[in-house]
CSV table of C-alpha atoms and ligand atoms in Angstrom, one decimal:
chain,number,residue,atom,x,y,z
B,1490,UNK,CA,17.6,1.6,12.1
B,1491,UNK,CA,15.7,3.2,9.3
B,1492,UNK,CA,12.2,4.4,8.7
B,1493,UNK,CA,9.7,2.4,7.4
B,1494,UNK,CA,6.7,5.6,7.3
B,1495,UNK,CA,6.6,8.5,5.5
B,1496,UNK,CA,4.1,11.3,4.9
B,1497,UNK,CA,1.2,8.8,4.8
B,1498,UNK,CA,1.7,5.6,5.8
B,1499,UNK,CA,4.7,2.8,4.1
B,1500,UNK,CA,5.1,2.8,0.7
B,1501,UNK,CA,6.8,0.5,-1.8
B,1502,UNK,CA,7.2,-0.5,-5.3
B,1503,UNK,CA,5.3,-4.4,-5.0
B,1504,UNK,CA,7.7,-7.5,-4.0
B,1505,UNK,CA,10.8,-5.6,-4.2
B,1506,UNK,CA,10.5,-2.5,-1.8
B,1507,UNK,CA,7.3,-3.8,0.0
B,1508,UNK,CA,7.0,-7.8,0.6
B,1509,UNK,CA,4.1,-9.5,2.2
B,1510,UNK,CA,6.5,-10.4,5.2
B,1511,UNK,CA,6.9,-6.6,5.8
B,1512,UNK,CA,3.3,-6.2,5.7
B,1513,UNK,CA,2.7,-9.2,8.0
B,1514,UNK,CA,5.1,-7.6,10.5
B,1515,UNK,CA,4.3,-3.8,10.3
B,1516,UNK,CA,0.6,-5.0,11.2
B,1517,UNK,CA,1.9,-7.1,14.1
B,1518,UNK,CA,4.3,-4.4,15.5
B,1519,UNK,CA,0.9,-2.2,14.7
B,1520,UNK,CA,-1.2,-4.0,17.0
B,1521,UNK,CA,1.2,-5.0,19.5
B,1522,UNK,CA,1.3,-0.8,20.1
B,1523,UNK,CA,-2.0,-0.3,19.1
B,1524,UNK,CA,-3.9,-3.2,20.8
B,1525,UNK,CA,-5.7,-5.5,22.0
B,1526,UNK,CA,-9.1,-4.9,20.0
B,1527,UNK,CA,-10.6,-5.1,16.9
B,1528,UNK,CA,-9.0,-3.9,13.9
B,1529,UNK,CA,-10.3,-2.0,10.6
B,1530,UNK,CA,-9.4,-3.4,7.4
B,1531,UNK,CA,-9.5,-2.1,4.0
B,1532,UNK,CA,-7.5,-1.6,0.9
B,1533,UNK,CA,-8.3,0.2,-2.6
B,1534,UNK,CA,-8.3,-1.5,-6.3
B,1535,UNK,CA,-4.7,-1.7,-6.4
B,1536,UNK,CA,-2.1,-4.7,-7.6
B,1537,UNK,CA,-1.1,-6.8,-4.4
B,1538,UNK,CA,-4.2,-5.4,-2.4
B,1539,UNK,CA,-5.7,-9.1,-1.6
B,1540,UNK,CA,-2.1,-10.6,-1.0
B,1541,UNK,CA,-1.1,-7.6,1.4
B,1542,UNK,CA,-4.7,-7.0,3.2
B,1543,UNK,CA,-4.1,-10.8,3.7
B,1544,UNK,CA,-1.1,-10.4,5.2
B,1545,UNK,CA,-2.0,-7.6,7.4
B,1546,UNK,CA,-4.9,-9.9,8.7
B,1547,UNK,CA,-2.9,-12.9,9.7
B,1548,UNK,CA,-0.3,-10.5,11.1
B,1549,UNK,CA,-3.2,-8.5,13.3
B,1550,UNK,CA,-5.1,-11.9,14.3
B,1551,UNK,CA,-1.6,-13.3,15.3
B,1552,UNK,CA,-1.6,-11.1,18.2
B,1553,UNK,CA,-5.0,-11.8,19.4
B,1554,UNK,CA,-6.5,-8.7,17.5
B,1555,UNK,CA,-9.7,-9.2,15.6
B,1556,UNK,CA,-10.6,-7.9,12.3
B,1557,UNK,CA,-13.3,-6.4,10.6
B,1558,UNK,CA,-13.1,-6.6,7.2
B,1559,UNK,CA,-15.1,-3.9,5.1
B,1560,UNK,CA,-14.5,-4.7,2.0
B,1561,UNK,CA,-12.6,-2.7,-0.7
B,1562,UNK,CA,-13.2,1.4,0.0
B,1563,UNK,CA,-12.1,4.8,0.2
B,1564,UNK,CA,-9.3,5.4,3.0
B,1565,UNK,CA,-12.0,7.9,4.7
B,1566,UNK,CA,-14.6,5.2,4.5
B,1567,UNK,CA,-12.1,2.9,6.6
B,1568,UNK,CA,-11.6,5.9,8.8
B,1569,UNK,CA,-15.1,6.6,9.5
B,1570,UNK,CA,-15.8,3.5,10.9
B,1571,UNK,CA,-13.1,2.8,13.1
B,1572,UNK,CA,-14.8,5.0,16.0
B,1573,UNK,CA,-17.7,4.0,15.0
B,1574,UNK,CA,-17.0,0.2,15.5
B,1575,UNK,CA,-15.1,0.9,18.6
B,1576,UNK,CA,-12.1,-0.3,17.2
B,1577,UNK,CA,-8.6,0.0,18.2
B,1578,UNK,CA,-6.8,0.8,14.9
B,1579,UNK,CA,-7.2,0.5,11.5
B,1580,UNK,CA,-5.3,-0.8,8.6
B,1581,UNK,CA,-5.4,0.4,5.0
B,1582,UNK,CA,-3.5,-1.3,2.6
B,1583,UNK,CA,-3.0,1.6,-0.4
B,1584,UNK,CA,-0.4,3.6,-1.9
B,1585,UNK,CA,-2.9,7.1,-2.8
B,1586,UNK,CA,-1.9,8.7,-5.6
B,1587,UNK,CA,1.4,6.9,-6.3
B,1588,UNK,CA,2.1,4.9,-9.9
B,1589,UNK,CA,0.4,1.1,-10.3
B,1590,UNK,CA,3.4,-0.4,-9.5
B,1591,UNK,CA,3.4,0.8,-5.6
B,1592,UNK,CA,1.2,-0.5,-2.6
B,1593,UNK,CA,1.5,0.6,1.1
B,1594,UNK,CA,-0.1,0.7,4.1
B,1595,UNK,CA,-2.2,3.5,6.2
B,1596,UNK,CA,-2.4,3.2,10.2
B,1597,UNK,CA,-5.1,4.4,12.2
B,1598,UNK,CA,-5.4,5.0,15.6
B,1599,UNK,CA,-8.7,4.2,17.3
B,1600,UNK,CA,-9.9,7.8,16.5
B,1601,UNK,CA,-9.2,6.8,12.9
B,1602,UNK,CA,-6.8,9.1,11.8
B,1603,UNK,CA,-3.4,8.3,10.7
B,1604,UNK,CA,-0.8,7.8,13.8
B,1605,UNK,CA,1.1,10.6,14.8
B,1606,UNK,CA,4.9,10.5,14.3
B,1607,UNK,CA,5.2,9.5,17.6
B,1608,UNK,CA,3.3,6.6,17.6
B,1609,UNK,CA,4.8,5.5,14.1
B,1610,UNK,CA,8.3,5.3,16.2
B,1611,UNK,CA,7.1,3.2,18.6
B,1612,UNK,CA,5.7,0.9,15.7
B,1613,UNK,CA,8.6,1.2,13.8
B,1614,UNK,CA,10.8,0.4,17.4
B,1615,UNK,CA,8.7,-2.4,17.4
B,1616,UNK,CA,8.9,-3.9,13.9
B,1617,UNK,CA,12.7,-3.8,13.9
B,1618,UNK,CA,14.0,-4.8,17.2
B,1619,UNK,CA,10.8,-7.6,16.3
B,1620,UNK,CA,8.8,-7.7,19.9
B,1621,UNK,CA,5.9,-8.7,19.1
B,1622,UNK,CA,3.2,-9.1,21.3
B,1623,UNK,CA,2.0,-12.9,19.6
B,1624,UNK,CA,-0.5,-14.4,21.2
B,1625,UNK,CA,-1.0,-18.3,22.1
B,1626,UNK,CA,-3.4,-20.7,20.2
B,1627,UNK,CA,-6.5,-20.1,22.5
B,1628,UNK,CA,-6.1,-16.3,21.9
B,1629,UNK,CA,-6.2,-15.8,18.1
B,1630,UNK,CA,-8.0,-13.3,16.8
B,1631,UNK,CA,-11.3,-13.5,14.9
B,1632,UNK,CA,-12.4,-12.2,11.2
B,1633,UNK,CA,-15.2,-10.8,10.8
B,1634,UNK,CA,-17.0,-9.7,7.5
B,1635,UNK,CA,-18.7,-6.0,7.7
B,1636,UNK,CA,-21.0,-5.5,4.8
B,1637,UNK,CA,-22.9,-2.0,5.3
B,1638,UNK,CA,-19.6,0.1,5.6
B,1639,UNK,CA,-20.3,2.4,2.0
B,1640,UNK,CA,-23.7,2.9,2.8
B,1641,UNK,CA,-23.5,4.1,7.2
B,1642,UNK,CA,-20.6,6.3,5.3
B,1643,UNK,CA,-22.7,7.8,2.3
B,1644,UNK,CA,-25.6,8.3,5.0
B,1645,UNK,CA,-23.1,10.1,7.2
B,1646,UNK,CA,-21.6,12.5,4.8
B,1647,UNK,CA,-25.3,12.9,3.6
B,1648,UNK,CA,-26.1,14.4,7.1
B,1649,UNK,CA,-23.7,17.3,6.7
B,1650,UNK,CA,-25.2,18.8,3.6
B,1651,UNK,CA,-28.5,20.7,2.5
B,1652,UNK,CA,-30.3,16.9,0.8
B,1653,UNK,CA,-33.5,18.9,-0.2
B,1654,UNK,CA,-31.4,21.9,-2.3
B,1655,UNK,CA,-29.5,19.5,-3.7
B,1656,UNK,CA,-32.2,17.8,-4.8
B,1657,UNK,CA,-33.7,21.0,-6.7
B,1658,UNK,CA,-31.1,21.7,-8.4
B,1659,UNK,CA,-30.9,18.9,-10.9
B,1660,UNK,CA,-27.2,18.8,-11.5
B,1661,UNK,CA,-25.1,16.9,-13.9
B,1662,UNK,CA,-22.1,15.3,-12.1
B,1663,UNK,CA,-19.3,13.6,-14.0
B,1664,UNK,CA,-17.3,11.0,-11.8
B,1665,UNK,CA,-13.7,10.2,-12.2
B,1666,UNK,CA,-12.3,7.4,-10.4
B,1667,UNK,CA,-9.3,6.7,-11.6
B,1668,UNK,CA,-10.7,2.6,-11.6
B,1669,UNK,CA,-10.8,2.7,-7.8
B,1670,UNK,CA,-12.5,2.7,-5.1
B,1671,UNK,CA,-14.0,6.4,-4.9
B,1672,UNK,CA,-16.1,4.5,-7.3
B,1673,UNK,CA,-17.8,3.0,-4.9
B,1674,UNK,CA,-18.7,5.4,-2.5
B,1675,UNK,CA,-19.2,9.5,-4.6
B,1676,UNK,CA,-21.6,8.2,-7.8
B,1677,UNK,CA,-23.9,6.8,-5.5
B,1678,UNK,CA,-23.8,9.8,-2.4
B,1679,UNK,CA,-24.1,11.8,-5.6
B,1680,UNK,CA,-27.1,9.9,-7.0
B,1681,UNK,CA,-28.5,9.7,-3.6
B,1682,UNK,CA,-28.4,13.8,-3.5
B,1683,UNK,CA,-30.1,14.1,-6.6
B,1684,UNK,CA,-27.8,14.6,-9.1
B,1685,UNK,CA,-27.5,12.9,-12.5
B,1686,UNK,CA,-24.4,10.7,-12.7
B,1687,UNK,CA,-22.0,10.0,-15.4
B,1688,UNK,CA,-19.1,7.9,-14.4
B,1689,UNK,CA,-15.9,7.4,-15.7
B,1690,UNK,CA,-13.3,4.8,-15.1
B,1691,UNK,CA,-15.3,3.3,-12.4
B,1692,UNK,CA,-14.4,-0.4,-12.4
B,1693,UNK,CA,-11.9,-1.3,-10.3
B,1694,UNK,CA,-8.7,-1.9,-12.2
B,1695,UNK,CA,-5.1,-1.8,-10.6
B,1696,UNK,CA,-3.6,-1.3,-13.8
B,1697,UNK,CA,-5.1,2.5,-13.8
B,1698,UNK,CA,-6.0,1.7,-17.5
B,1699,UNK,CA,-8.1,4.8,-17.4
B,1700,UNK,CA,-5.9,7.5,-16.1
B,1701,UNK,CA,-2.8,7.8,-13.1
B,1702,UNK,CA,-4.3,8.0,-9.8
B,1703,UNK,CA,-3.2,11.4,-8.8
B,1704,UNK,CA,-5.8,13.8,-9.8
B,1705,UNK,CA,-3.7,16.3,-11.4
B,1706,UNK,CA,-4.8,19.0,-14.4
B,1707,UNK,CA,-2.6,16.6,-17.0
B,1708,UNK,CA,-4.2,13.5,-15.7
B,1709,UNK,CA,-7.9,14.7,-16.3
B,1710,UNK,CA,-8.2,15.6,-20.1
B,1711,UNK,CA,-10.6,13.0,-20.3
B,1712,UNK,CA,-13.2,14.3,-17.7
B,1713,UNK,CA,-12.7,18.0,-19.0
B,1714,UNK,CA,-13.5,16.6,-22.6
B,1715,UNK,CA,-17.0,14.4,-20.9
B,1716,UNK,CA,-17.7,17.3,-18.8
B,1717,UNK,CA,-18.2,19.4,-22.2
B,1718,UNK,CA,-19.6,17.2,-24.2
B,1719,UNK,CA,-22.4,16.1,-22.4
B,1720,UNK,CA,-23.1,19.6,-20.9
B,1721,UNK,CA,-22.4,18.5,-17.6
B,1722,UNK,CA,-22.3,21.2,-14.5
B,1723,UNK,CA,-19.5,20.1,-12.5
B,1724,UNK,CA,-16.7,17.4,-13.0
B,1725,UNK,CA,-15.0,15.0,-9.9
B,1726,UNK,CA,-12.2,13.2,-9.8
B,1727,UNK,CA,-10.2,11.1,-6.8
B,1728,UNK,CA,-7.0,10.1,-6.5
B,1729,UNK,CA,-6.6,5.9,-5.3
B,1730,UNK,CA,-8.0,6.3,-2.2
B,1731,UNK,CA,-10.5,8.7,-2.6
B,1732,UNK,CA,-9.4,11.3,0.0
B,1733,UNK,CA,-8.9,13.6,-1.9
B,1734,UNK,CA,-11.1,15.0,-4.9
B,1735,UNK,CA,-10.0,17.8,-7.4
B,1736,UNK,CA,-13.0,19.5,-9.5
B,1737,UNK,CA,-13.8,20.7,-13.2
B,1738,UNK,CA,-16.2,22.9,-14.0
B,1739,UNK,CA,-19.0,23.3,-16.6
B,1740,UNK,CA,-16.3,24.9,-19.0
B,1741,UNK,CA,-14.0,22.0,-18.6
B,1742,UNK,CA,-11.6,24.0,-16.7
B,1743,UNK,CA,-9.4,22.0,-13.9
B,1744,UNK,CA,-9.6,24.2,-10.5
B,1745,UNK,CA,-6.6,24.1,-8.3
B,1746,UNK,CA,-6.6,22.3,-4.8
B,1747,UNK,CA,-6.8,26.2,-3.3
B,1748,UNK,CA,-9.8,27.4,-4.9
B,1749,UNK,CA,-11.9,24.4,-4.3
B,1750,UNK,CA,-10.4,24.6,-0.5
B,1751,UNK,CA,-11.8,28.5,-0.7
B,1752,UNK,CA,-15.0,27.8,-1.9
B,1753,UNK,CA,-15.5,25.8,1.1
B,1754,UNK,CA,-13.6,27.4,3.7
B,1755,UNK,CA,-15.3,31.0,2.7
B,1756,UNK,CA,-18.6,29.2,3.8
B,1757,UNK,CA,-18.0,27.5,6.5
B,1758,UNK,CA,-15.9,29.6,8.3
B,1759,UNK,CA,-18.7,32.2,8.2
B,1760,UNK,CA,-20.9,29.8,10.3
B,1761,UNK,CA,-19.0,30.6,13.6
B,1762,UNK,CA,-17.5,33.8,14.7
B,1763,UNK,CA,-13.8,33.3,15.5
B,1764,UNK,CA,-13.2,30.2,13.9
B,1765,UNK,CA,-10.0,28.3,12.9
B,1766,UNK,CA,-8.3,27.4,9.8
B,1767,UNK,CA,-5.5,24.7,9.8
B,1768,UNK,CA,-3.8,24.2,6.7
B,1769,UNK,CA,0.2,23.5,5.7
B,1770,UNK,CA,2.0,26.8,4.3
B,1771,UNK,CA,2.2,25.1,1.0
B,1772,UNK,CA,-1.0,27.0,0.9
B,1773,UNK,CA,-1.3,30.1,-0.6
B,1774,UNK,CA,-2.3,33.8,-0.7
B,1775,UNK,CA,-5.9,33.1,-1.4
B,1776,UNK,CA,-6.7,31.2,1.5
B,1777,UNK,CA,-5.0,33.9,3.5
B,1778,UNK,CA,-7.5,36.2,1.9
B,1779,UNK,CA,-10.7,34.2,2.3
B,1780,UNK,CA,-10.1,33.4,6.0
B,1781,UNK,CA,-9.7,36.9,6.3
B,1782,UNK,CA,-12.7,38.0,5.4
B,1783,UNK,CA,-14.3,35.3,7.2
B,1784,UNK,CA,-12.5,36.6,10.3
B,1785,UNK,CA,-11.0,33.2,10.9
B,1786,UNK,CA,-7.6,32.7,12.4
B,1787,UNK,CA,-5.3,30.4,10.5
B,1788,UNK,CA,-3.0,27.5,12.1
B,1789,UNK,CA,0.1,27.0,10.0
B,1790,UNK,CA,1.7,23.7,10.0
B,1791,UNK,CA,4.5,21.3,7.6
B,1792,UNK,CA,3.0,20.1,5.4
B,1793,UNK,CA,1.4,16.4,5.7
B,1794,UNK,CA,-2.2,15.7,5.8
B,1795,UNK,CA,-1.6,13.5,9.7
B,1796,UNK,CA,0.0,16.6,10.9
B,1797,UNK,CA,-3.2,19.0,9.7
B,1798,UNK,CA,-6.0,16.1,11.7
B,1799,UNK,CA,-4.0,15.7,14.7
B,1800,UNK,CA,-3.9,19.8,14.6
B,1801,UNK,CA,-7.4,19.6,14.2
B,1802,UNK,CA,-8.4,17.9,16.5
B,1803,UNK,CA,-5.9,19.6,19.3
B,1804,UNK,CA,-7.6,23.0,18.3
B,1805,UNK,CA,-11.0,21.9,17.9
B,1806,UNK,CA,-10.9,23.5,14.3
B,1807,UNK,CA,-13.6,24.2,12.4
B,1808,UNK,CA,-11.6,23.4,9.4
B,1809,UNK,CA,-8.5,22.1,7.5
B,1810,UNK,CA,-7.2,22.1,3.7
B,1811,UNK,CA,-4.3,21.9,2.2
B,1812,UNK,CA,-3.3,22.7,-1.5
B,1813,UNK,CA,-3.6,19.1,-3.3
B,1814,UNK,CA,-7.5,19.0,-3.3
B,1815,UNK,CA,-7.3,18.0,0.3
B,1816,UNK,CA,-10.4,18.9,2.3
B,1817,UNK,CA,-11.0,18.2,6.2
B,1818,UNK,CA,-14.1,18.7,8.0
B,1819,UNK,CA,-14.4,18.0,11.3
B,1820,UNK,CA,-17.8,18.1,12.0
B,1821,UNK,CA,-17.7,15.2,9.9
B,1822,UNK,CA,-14.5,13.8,10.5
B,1823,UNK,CA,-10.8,15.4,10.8
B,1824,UNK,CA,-9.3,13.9,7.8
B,1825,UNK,CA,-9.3,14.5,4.5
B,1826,UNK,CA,-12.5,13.0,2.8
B,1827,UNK,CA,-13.1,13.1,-1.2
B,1828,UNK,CA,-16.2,12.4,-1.1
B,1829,UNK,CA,-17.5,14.5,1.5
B,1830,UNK,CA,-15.4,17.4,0.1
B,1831,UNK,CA,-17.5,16.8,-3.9
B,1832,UNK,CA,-21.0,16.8,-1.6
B,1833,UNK,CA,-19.6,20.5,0.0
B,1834,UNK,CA,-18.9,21.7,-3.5
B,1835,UNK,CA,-22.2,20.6,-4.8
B,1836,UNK,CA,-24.0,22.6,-2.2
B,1837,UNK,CA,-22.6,25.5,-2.4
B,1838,UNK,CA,-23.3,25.3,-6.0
B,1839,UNK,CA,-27.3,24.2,-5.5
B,1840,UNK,CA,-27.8,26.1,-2.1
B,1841,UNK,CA,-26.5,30.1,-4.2
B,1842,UNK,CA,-27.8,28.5,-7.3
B,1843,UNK,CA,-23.7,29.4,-9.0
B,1844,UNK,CA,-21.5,27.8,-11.6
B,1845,UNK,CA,-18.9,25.9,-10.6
B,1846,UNK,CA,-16.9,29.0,-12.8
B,1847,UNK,CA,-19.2,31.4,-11.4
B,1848,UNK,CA,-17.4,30.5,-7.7
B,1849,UNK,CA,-14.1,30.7,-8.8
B,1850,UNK,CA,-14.7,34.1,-10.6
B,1851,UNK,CA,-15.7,35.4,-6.9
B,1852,UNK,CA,-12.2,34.5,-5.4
B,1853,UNK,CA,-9.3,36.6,-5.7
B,1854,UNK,CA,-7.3,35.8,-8.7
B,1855,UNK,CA,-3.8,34.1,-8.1
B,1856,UNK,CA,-1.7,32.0,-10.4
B,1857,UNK,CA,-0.4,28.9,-9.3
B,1858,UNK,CA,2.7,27.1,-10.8
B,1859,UNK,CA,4.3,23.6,-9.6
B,1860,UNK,CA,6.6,21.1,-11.0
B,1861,UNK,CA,8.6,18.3,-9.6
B,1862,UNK,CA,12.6,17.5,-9.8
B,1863,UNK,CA,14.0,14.2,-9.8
B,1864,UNK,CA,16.6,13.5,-7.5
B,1865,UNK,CA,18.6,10.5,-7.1
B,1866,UNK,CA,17.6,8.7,-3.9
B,1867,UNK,CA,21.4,9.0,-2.6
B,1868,UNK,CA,21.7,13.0,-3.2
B,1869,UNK,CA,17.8,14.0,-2.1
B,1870,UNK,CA,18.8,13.6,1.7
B,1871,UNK,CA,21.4,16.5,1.0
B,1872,UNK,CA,19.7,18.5,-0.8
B,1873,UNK,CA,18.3,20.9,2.2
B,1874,UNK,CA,21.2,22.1,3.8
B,1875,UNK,CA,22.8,22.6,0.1
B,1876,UNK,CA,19.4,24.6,-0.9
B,1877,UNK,CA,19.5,26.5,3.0
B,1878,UNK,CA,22.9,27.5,2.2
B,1879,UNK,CA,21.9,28.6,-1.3
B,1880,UNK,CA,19.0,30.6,-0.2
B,1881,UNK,CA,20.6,32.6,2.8
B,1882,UNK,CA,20.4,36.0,1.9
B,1883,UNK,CA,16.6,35.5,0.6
B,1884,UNK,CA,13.6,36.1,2.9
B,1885,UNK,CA,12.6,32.7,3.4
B,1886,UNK,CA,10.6,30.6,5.8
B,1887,UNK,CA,12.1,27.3,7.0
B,1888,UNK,CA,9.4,25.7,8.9
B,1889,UNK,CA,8.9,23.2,6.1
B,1890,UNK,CA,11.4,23.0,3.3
B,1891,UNK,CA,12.3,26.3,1.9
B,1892,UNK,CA,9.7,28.7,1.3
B,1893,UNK,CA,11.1,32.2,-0.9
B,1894,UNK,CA,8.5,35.3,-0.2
B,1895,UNK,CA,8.4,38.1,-2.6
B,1896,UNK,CA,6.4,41.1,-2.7
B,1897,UNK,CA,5.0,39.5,-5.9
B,1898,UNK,CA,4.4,35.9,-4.6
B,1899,UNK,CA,6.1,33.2,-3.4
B,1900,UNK,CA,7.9,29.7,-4.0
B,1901,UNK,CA,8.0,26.6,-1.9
B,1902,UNK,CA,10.3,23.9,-2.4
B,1903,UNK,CA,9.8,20.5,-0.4
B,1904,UNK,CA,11.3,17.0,-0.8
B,1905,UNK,CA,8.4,14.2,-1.1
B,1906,UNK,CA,7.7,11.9,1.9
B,1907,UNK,CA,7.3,8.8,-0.7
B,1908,UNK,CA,9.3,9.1,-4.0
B,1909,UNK,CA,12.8,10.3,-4.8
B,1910,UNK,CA,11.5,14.0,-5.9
B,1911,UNK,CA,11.8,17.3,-4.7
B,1912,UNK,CA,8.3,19.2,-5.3
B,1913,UNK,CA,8.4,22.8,-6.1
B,1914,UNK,CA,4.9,25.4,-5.6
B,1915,UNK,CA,4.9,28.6,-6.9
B,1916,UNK,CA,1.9,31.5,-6.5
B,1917,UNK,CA,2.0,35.2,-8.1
B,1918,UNK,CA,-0.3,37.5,-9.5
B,1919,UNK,CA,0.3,36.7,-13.1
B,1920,UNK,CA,0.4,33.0,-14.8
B,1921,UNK,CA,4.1,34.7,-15.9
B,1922,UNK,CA,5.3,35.4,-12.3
B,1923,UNK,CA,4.2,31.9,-11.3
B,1924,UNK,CA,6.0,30.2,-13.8
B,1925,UNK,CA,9.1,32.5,-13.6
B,1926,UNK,CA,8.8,31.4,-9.4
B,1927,UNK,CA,8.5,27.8,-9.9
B,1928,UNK,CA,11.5,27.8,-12.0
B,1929,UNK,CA,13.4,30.0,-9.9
B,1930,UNK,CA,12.8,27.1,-7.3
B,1931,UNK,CA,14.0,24.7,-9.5
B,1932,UNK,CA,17.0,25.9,-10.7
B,1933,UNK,CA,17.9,26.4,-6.7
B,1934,UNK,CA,17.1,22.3,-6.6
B,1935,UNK,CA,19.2,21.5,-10.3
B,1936,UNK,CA,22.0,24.0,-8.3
B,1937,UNK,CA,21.9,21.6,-5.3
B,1938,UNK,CA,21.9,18.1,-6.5
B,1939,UNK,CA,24.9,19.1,-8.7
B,1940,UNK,CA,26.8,20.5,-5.5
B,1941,UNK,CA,25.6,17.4,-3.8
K,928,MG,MG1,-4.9,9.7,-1.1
């Protein structure tokens, strides 16, 4: 029996990896664990949304589930609702940050966030040994349109900021959507706060004409080059689904996931003493330092955003992060929420009247490095006990893929959940020792897939 999840939800290349029968039966095995109740449905701007949210819905009202259907939105939207609807589950039909030619599907419990392992067996027990709970003609389930999703989510994240300082401080905010849906939600929570918004590949577009949908630095030339030219103070972008966000500044520069985490973290973990920190150790030195000096006490974990809410919400934490631009507030909601994290950043900006590059100057200075290897799909289930082997005599932490620690940083090396790629993240004190790490990492991977 194999798996049909990995570290967010299914994901497939359209019609050939992921079909609309798979769909149809991952939302009935869903809801046959999951159920009875209403369902959450979504999905983002991508290829195959309509004909897999379709799916999902005949699947979920052919076990006597009913839908509410919100319209096209941000993954966090979706999630903020499904409490608030008193639903049983939700369904996302997205593939994040992954290339145009891949859709997938997110599963929510009826806190909203993703399923935990555990509950993913049971779904996936259910999808292949095909028990599912279907229901008889009196008992299917009923769709049901929800219109006012975006703005009871805009309103909520609203609530967790200072509106009025905002508001003062007049700034310039250029949107990148990656033609998806955080284009529906962060231009107008931004405009609502005050700011003056210039948006950028903001119609909804599954091609990705504008740009890929993961918000790395080599994806967002375009927003540095707007940022500059029209003198803007702070630069946004999203990945597909919006749950993430990754920030420029006024100089055009592209922060790293970490530094936008700190700038948040080093606030809010001053607002309570003893407060917690989750985040997966493919964080790195800096937030060590900032939680710190906030005397907060950090939760390590594998990395995988399900793994840092479930965390969360087990420790009552005051806050989680992780590395990619991933922000969790609880308060809020423990998941990872783009748009909510671009209202925290603005804040801090307005409320200590800063630059964006004013903020990062305060942090301690690291240097990051990452790159990816690809491995063929037969070799990269090897490649672990090849690279433990490799690394023995190194100090090392295992928790998570292999993490090397020297006195002068540190390298991680991880296989990803959803492509056939190991991922390697490097941090030092110079931009020369990062490099010099990540490569060190990925000539341990090369070393491995040829002794695989
Ligand atoms: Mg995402």
């Amino acid at each position: 029996m194999g798996h049909l999840f990995g570290t967010n939800g299914v994901r497939g290349t359209i019609n050939k990896d992921l079909s609309v029968e798979m769909v149809l039966n991952i939302s009935r095995a869903a809801c046959t664990i999951l159920g009875p109740g209403r369902v959450v449905v979504s999905r983002d701007s991508r290829r195959g949304g309509m004909m897999f949210l379709n799916a999902a819905v005949s699947g979920i009202l052919s076990t006597g589930c009913h839908t509410i259907d919100i319209g096209p939105a941000p993954t966090p939207t979706l999630q903020f609702m499904v409490p608030r609807l008193n639903a049983a589950a939700g369904i996302m039909i997205t593939a994040s940050h992954n290339p145009g030619e891949f859709n997938g599907i997110k599963v929510m419990g009826a806190n909203g966030i993703e399923v935990s392992r555990q509950v993913e067996l049971q779904i996936e027990g259910c999808y292949f040994n095909r028990e599912f709970k279907i229901c008889t003609w009196d008992k299917v389930g009923k769709n049901q349109r929800y219109e006012t999703a975006l703005r009871e989510y805009i309103a909520g994240i609203k609530r967790h900021v200072n509106e009025g300082e905002i508001h003062k401080a007049q700034l310039v905010v250029v949107v990148d959507s990656a033609n998806s849906v955080g284009a529906l939600a962060t231009p107008e929570l931004m405009r609502d706060l005050g700011c003056k918004v210039i948006s950028l590949n903001s119609q909804l577009d599954g091609a990705f004409p504008g740009r890929p949908p993961e918000p790395t630095a080599q994806n967002l030339s375009e927003l540095s080059e707007t940022v500059k030219a029209v003198n803007a103070d702070i630069g946004i972008a999203h990945d597909g689904d919006a749950d993430r966000a990754t920030f420029v500044d006024e100089n055009g520069a592209v922060l790293w996931g970490d530094q936008s985490f700190a700038i948040i973290a080093s606030r809010v973990l001053r607002r309570r003493l003893n407060s917690t920190l989750v985040t997966p150790i493919s964080s790195g030195r800096l937030i060590e330092d900032v939680a710190k000096d906030a005397g907060a006490k950090i939760e390590w974990t594998v990395v995988g955003s399900v793994v840092v809410s479930h965390k969360l919400e087990e420790l009552r934490a005051d806050l989680g992060g992780e590395e990619n631009g991933g922000v969790f507030y609880p308060p809020h909601q423990s998941v990872r929420d783009g748009p909510m994290t671009a209202a925290q950043i603005v804040e801090v900006m307005a409320v200590e009247r800063k630059t964006l590059s004013q903020l990062v100057a305060e942090l301690p200075t690291y240097f990051s490095n990452k790159t990816k290897v690809q491995v063929p799909s037969e070799k990269k289930s090897k490649i672990l006990d090849i690279l433990l082997q490799l690394t023995e005599d190194q100090n090392r932490i295992t928790l998570d893929g292999v993490k090397l620690v020297f006195d002068e940083g540190w390298v991680l090396m991880r296989p990803s959940g959803t492509e056939p790629l190991w991922r390697c993240f490097a941090e030092g004190k110079t931009q020369a020792e990062a490099k010099r790490l990540v490569k060190l990492g990925a000539d341990f991977i090369h070393q491995a897939i040829d002794l695989a």
